[in-house]
XYZ file of C-alpha atoms in Angstrom:
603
model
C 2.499 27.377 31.692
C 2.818 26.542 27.997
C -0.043 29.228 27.470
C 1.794 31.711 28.602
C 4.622 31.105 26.570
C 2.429 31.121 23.300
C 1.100 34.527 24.236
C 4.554 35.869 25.154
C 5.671 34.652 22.123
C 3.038 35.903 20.233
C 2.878 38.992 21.740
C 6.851 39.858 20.777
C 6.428 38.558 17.423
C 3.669 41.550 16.869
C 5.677 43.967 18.901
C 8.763 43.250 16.465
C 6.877 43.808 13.090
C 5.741 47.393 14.954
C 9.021 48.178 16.060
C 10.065 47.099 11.930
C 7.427 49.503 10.452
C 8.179 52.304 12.718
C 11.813 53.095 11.075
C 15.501 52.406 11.412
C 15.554 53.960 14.846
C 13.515 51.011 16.139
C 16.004 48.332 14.364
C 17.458 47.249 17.209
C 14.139 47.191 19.208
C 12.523 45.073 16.665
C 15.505 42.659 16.178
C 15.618 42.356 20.173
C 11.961 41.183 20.343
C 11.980 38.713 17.479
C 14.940 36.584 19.198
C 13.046 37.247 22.121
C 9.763 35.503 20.680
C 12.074 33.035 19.209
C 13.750 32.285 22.845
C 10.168 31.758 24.007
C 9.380 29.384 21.589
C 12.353 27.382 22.001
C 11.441 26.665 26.006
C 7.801 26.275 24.543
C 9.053 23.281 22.050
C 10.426 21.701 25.213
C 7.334 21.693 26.801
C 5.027 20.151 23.707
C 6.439 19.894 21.040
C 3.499 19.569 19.370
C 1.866 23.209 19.458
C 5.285 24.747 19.818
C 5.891 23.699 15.957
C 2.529 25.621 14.772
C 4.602 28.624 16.980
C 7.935 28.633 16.244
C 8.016 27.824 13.126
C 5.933 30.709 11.954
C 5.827 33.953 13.886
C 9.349 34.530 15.082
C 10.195 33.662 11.421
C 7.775 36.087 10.645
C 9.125 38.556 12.741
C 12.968 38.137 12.406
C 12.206 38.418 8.527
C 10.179 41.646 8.580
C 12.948 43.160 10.877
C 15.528 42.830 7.825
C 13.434 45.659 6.125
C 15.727 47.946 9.030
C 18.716 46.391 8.341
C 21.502 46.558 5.336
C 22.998 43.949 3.630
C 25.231 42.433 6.571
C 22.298 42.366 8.961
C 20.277 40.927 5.774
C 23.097 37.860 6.637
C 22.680 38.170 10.238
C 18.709 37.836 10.207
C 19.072 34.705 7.876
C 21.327 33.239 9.537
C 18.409 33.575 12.830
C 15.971 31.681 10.095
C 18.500 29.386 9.933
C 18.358 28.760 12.885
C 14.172 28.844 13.309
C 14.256 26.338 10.088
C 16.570 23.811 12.460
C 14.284 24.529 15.403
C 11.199 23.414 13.381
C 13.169 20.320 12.280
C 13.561 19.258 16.004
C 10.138 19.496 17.027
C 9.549 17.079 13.654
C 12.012 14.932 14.794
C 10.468 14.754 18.328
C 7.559 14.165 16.715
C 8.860 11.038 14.383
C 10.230 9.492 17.098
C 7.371 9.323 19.160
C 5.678 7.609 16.340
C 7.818 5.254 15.605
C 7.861 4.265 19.283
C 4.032 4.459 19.099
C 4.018 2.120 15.997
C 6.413 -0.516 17.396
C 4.395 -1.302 20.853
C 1.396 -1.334 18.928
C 2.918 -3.435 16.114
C 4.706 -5.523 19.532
C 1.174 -5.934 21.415
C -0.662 -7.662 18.528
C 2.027 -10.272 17.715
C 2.195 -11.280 21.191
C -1.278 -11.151 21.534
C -2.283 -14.129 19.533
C -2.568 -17.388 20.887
C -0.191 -20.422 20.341
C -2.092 -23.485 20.489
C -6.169 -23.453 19.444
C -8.962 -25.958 19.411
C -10.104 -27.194 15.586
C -13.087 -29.404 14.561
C -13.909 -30.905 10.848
C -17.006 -31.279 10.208
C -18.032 -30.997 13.749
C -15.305 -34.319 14.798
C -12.866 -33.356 17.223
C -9.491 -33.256 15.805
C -7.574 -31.383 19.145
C -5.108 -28.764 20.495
C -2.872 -27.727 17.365
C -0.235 -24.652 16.782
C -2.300 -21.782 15.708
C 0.526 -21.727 13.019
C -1.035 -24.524 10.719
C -4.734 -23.180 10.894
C -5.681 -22.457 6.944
C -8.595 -21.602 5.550
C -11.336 -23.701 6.389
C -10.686 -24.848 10.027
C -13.381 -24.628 12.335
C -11.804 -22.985 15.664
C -13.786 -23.153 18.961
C -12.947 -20.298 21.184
C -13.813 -20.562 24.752
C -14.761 -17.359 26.933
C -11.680 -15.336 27.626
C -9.261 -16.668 24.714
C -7.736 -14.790 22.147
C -8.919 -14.948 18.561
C -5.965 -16.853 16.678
C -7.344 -15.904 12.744
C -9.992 -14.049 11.101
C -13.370 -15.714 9.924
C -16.958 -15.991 10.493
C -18.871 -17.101 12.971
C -21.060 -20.262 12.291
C -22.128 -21.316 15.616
C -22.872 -19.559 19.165
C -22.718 -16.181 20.243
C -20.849 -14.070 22.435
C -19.429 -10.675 23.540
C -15.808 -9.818 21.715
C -13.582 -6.984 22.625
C -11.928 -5.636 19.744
C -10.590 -2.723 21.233
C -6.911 -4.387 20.323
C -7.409 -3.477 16.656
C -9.939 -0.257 16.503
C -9.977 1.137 20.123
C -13.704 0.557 20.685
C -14.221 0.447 24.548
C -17.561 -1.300 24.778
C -17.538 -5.376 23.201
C -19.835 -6.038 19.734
C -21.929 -8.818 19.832
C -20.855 -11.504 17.773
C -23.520 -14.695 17.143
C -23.793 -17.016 13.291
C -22.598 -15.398 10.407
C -20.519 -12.477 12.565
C -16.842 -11.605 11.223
C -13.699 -12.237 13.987
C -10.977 -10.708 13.844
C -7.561 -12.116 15.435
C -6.234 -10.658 18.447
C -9.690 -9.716 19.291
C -10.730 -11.304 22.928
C -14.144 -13.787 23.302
C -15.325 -11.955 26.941
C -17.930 -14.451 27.485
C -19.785 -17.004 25.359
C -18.095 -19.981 23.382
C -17.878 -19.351 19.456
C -17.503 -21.518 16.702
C -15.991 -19.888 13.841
C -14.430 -20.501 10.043
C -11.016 -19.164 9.832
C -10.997 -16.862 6.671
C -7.107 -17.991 5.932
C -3.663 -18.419 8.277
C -3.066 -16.308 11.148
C 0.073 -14.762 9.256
C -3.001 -13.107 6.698
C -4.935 -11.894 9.629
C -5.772 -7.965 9.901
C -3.949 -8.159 13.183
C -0.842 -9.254 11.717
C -1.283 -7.234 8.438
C -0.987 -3.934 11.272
C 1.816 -5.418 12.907
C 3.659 -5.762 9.233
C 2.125 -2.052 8.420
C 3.838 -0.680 11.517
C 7.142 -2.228 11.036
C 7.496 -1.770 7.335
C 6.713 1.727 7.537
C 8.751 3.286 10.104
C 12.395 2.854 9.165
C 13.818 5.676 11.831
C 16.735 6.141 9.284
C 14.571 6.846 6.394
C 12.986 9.637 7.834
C 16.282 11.521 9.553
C 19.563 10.545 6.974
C 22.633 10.736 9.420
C 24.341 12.084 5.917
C 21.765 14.953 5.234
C 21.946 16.074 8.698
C 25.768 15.823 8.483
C 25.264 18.088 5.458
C 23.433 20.551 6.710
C 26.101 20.963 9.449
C 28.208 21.234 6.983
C 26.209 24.325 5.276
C 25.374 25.936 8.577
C 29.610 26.068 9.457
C 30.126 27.211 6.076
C 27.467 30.009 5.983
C 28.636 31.162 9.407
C 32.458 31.456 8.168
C 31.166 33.435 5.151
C 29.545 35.564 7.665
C 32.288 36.276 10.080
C 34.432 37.380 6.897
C 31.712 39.818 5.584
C 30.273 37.887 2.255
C 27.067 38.842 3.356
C 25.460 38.056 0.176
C 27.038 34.057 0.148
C 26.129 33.775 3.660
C 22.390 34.836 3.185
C 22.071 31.856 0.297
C 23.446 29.105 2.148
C 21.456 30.600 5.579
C 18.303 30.245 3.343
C 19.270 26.642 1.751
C 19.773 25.607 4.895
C 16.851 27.127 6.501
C 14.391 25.462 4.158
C 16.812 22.467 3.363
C 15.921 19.477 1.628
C 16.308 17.049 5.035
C 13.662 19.052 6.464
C 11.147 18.978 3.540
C 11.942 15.255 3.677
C 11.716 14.691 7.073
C 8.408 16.269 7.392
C 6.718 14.187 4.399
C 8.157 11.092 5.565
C 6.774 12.272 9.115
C 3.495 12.790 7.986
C 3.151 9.732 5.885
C 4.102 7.669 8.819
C 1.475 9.903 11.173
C -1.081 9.033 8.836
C -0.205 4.981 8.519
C -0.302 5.204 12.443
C -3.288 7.016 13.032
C -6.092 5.238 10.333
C -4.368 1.493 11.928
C -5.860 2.406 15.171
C -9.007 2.414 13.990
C -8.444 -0.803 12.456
C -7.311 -0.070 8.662
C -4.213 -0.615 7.280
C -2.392 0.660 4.137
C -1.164 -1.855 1.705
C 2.218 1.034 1.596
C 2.676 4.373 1.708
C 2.306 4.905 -1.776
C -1.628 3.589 -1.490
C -2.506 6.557 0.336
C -1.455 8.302 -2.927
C -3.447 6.326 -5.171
C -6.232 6.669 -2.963
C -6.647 10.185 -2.313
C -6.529 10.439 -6.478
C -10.280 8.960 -6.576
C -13.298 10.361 -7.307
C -15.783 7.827 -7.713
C -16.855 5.343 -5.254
C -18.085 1.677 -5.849
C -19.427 -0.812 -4.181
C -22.286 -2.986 -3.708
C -24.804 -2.471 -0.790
C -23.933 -5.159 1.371
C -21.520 -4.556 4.382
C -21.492 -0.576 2.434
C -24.693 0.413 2.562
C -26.497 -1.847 4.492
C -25.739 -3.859 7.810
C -24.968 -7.203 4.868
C -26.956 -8.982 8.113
C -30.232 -10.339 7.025
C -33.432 -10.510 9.066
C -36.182 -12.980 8.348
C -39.308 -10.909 7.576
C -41.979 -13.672 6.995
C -42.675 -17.352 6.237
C -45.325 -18.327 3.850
C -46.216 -21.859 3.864
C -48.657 -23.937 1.914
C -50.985 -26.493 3.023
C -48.419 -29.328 3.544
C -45.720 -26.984 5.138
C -45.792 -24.918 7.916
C -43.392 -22.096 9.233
C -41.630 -24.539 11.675
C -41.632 -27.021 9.203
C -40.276 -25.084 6.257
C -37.412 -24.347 8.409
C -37.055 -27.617 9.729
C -36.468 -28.775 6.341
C -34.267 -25.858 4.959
C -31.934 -25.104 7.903
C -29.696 -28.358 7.384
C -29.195 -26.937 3.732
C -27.981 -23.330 5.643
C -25.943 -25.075 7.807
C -23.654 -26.611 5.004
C -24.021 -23.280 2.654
C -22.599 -20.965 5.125
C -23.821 -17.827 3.631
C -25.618 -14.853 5.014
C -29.167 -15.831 4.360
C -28.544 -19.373 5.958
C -26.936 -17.988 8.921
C -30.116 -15.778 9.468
C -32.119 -19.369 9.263
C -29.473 -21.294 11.494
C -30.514 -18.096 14.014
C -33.947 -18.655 13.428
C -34.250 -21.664 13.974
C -31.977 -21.655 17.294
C -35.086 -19.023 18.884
C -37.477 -21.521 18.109
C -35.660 -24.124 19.538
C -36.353 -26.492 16.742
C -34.047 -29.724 16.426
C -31.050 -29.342 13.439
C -31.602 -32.393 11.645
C -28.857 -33.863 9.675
C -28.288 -33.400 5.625
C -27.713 -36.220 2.964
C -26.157 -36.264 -0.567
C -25.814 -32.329 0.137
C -24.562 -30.894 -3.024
C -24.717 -27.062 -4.092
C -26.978 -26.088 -7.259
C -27.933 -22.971 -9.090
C -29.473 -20.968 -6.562
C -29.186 -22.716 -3.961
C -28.559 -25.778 -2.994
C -30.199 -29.837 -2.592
C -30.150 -32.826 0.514
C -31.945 -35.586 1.835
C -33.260 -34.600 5.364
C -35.057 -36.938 7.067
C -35.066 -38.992 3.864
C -37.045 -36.255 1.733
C -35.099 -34.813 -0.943
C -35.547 -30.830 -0.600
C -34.082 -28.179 -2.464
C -33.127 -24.522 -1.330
C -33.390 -21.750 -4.387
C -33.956 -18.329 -5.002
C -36.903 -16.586 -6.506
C -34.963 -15.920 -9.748
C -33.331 -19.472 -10.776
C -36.912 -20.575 -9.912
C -38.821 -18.251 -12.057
C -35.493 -19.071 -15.276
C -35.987 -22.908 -14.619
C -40.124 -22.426 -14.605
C -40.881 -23.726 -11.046
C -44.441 -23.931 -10.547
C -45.206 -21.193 -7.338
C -48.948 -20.908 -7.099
C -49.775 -18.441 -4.608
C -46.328 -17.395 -3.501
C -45.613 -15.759 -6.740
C -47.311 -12.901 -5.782
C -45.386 -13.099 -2.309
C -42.429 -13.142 -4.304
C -43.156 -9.797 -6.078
C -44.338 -8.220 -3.463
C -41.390 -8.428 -1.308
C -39.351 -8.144 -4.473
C -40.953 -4.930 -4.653
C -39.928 -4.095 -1.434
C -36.147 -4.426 -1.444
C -36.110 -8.109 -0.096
C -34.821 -11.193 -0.841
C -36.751 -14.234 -0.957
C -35.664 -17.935 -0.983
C -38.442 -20.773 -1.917
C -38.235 -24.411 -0.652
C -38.967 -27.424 -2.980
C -40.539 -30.394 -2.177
C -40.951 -32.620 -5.046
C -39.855 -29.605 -7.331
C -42.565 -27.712 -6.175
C -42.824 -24.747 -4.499
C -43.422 -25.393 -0.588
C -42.762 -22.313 0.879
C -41.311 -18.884 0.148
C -39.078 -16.885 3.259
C -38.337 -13.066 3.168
C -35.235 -11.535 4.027
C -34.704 -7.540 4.900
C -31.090 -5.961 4.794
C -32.092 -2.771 7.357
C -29.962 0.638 6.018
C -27.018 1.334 8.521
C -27.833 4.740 10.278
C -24.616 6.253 9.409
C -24.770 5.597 5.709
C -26.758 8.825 5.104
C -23.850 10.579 6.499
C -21.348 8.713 5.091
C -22.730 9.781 1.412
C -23.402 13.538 2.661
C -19.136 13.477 3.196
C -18.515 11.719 0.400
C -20.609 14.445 -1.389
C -18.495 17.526 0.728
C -15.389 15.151 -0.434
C -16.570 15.947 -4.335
C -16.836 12.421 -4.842
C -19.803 10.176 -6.964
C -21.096 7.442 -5.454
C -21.920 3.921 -7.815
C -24.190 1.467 -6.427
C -23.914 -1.852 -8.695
C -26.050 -4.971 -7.741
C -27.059 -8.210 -8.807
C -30.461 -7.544 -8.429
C -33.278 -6.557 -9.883
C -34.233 -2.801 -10.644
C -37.516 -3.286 -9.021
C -35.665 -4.810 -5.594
C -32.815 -1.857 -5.331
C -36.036 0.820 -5.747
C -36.778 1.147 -2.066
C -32.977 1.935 -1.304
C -32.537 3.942 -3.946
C -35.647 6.160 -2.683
C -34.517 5.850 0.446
C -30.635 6.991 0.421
C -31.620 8.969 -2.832
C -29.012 7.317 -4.570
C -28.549 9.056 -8.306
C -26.309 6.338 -9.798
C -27.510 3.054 -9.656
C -26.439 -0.091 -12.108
C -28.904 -3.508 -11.486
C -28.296 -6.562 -12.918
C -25.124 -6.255 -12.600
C -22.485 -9.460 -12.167
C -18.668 -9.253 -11.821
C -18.092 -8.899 -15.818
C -20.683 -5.579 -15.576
C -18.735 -4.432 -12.649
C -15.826 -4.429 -14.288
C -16.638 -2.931 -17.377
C -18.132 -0.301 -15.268
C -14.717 0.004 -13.415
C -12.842 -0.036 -16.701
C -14.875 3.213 -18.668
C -14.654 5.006 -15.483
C -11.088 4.615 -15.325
C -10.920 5.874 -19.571
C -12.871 8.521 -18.670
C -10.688 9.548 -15.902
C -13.084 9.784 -12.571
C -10.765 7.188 -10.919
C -12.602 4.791 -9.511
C -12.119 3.145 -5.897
C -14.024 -0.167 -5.286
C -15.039 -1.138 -1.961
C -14.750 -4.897 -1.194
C -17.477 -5.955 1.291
C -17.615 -9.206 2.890
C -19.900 -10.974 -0.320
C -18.713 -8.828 -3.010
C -17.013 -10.521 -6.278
C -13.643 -10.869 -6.730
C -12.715 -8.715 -9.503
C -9.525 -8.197 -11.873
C -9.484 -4.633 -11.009
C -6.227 -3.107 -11.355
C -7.213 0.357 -10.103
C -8.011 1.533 -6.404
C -9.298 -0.688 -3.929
C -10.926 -0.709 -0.065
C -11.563 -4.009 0.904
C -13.340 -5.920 4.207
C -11.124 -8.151 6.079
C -10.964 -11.905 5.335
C -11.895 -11.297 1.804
C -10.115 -12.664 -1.292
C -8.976 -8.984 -2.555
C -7.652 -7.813 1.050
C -4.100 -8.884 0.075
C -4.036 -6.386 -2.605
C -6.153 -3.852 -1.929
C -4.791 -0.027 -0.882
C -6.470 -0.598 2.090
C -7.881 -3.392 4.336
C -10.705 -2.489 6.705
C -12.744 -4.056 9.471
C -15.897 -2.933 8.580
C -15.810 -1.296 5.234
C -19.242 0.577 5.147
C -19.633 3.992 3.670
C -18.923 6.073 6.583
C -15.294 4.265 7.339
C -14.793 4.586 3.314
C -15.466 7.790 3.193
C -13.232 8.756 6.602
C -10.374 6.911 5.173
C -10.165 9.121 1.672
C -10.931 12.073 3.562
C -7.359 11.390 5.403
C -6.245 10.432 1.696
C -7.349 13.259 -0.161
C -5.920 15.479 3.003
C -2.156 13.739 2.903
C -2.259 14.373 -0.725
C -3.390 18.273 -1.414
C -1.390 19.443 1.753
C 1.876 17.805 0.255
C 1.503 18.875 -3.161
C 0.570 22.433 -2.457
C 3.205 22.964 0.219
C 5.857 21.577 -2.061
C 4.545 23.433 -4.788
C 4.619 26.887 -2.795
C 7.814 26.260 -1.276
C 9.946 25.602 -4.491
C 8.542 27.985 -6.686
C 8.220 31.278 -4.014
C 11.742 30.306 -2.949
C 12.959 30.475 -6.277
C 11.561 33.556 -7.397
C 12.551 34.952 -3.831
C 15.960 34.389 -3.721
C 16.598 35.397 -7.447
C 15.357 38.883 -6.878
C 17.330 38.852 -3.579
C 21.211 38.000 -5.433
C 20.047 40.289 -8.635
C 18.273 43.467 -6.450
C 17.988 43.382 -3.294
C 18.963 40.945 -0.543
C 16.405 41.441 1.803
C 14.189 40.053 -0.470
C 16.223 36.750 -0.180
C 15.428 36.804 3.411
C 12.212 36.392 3.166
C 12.611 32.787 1.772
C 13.112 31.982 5.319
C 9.267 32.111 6.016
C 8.471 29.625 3.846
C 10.266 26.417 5.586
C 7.556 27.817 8.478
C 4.825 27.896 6.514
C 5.685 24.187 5.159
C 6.101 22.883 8.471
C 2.861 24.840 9.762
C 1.083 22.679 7.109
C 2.587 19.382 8.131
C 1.652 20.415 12.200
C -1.654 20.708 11.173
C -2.228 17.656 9.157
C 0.037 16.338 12.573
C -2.858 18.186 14.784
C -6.163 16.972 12.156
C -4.584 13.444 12.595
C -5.021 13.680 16.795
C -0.984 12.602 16.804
């Protein structure tokens, strides 16, 4: 039915601007189909409200405003007053609009506080300590989730594995896997495994809670649609009307016009749209710091990040085991998995896995203390050390033969951790970081976006080769550690290609007072623009195309508005009034832009 209506509509509209170029004689004809398309739009808006506002607010404004061009001065008022009334119309289907946000906003922001549990299970150190409020869990706690509870923080996983629905925070219908050294997310639901997992902070800090806050915060239904501002435009509307009725066409036609492309509207529909886009990037799990950060964010043009969690899956794989002739494979790991299991990082959970397929015992870890590169223990009385190829090779560890095992799979983009027995090299383990498939894509929109992409690293040139080749990354800084990152950060900034650094899961903590995306539990979520589940490139890039959107469509529809309206209605009071009239089409064409960022957001 709504169909028909737009092609009515549509139809009239056209009819009208004949029935205006065909001459005087048609006047009335013309006139008489432009309310007419107008009518139709009206019971269209009633019907959804959301393709109606792409209608109504253009072509009958359109039409009513060529049909002036048959009229004289006091039709010139009569005609404004109609995209007066079209300006109001388009204001409505806003406000329908707004408040089916905010009503959106406010179950979703509803669902997630209630969703979280209110007493959970926490261990230290592997001891029992009981049933506490979820509202004293810090950073640290260990939290055992049993199959079917509610996540009560973020964190990582550090023992088990199971299925999680996180369809609560990003919509996905099917469960992720989750298993050692896997990020949680609170208000997420454990389907069917138990998980043991580090909380990342309180539940208050959680990304769960952090979209609750987001939807709140930003939908202040007063904000959007003043009681005053309306009250003032009824106030113009009565006033233009009386000016009418006693023949001041030319008064009437100004405040018709004001009032047709009125600042409440203009307001209305940024504040709309700002709220639209808060609403729709939370449902796929990101939330805005404000809306200001989708400002500051759709200024960048340079991307930064290390590969980690961007670029790559940031989940290692062992590749290969080397041993010598007093250490084995099983024995290698025997010895270094006790280290893993008090380090905690990514490499150790990929040996903690490892070592759970081979079903080998976990033994447990004496006078454990952390070292450069690694870290040291007594296990099963030997002292052994964990440490990477690179503190080895600065502290002049003697390798033998897996030197050149080193280098190769240096050589080949992976990392490679040796074991010391006796300060002596024992045995050397390989680690691969696989590509994710939708980086390559994720760069190609970055590229349509006209944005650079930096990749900065810790490692060695030689190591970041294969990606390099692979994603054919042009900008590429090795060797690089927090100060280098942020003297990058800093000359990009001077030379104004605002920067935006992404924060993976890993990444250093930096002073970085400029644009930030960072992953979820991580040190700079607090303050970063945005806060995302799963920062990799394609999210990144998704999120600043909705940035960069937001902020060209509002600055050029503002821009177009004020300055054609300006130039309108001063050649309508000094020549020619119709002209004035005219500045009624341009609250429609403002409002057409905000329905279709409405319409590119899925709202």
């Amino acid at each position: 039915m709504n169909r028909a209506f737009e092609w009515i509509s549509l139809s009239l509209s056209l009819l009208a601007l004949v029935f205006s170029a065909a001459g005087a004689s048609y006047a009335g004809l013309a006139f008489a189909c432009a309310i007419t398309a107008l009518i139709f739009g009206v019971i269209e808006i009633l019907i959804e409200p959301r393709r109606a506002l792409l209608l109504l607010t253009y072509l009958p404004s359109f039409a009513v405003a060529a049909a002036v061009y048959t009229f004289d001065g006091h039709g010139a008022g009569l005609i404004a007053f109609a995209a007066a009334v079209v300006g109001l119309q388009g204001r409505l289907a806003i406000f329908r609009v707004a408040r089916r946000l905010r009503d959106q906003a406010l179950l979703f922001a509803k669902e997630l506080k209630n969703s979280l549990p209110e007493k959970v299970f926490v261990f230290i150190d592997m001891d029992i300590e009981g049933e506490v409020p979820s509202s004293t869990l810090h950073e640290g706690h260990l939290i055992r989730v049993r199959p079917q509870d509610t996540l009560p923080a973020d964190g990582q996983v550090t023992f088990g594995s199971s299925f999680v629905d996180e369809s609560p925070l990003n919509g996905e219908k099917e469960p992720r896997t989750k298993g050692m050294g896997s990020y949680v997310y609170a208000g997420t639901v454990n389907k069917n495994g138990s998980l043991l997992y580090r909380a990342a902070g309180a539940p208050a800090t959680s990304q769960a809670m952090r979209l609750s806050r987001a939807m709140e915060k930003s939908f202040p239904f007063e904000s959007i649609f003043s009681p005053a501002l309306i009250f003032g435009e009824l106030l113009i509307g009565a006033a233009a009307l009386l000016f009418f009725l006693a023949d001041w066409g030319s008064l009437s036609t100004l405040l018709n016009i004001l009032l047709a492309s009125g600042g409440a509207g203009m307001a209305a529909a940024i504040a709309t749209r700002d709220r639209a886009t808060i609403l729709r990037t939370a449902a796929e799990g990101a939330a805005w710091r404000d809306k200001e950060a989708i400002g500051r964010a759709g200024l960048a043009s340079t991307v930064v990040s290390t590969a980690a969690g961007v670029i790559t899956e940031g989940r290692y794989r062992l590749t290969e085991v080397v041993g010598t002739e007093f250490t084995g494979e099983d024995g290698a790991l025997r010895l270094l998995a006790p280290l893993a299991r008090r380090l905690e990082n990514e490499i150790a959970f990929t040996i903690l896995r490892e070592l759970t397929s081979r079903n080998i015992p976990l033994e447990p870890v004496e006078a454990f203390s952390v070292t450069p590169g690694g870290a040291t223990g007594l296990v099963t009385g030997e002292e052994v050390r964990w440490i990477d190829v690179e503190t080895a090779r600065l502290e002049g560890v003697p390798m033998a033969k897996l030197d050149a095992f080193a280098r190769e799979r240096g050589a080949a983009g992976e990392s490679v951790v040796l074991l010391l027995r006796e300060n002596r090299a024992a045995a050397a383990l390989s680690f691969s970081d696989r590509v994710q498939d939708s980086s390559s894509a994720g760069l190609g929109l970055l590229r349509r976006l006209g944005l650079n992409y930096i990749l900065v690293s810790g490692e060695a040139e030689a190591t970041l080769r294969p990606l390099r080749e692979e994603l054919g990354l042009s900008h590429v800084q090795s060797d690089a550690g927090p100060r280098e990152i942020e003297n990058l950060l800093g000359q990009l900034e001077k030379e104004s290609l605002h920067p935006l650094w992404v924060a993976a899961p890993g990444a250093p903590s930096l002073s970085h007072r400029g644009a930030t995306f960072a992953a979820v539990g991580s040190h700079q979520a607090e303050a970063a623009e945005a806060a995302l589940l799963r920062p990799d490139l394609i999210n990144v890039a998704r999120l600043l195309r909705i940035a960069k959107i937001h902020r060209a469509q509002t600055k050029n529809a503002v821009r177009f508005n004020a300055v054609a309206q300006i130039i309108l209605i001063g050649l309508g009071l000094v020549w020619d009034p119709r002209l004035a009239v005219l500045a009624g089409l341009l609250p429609g064409y403002f409002l057409v832009v905000q329905a279709r960022a409405l319409r590119e957001m899925r709202l």
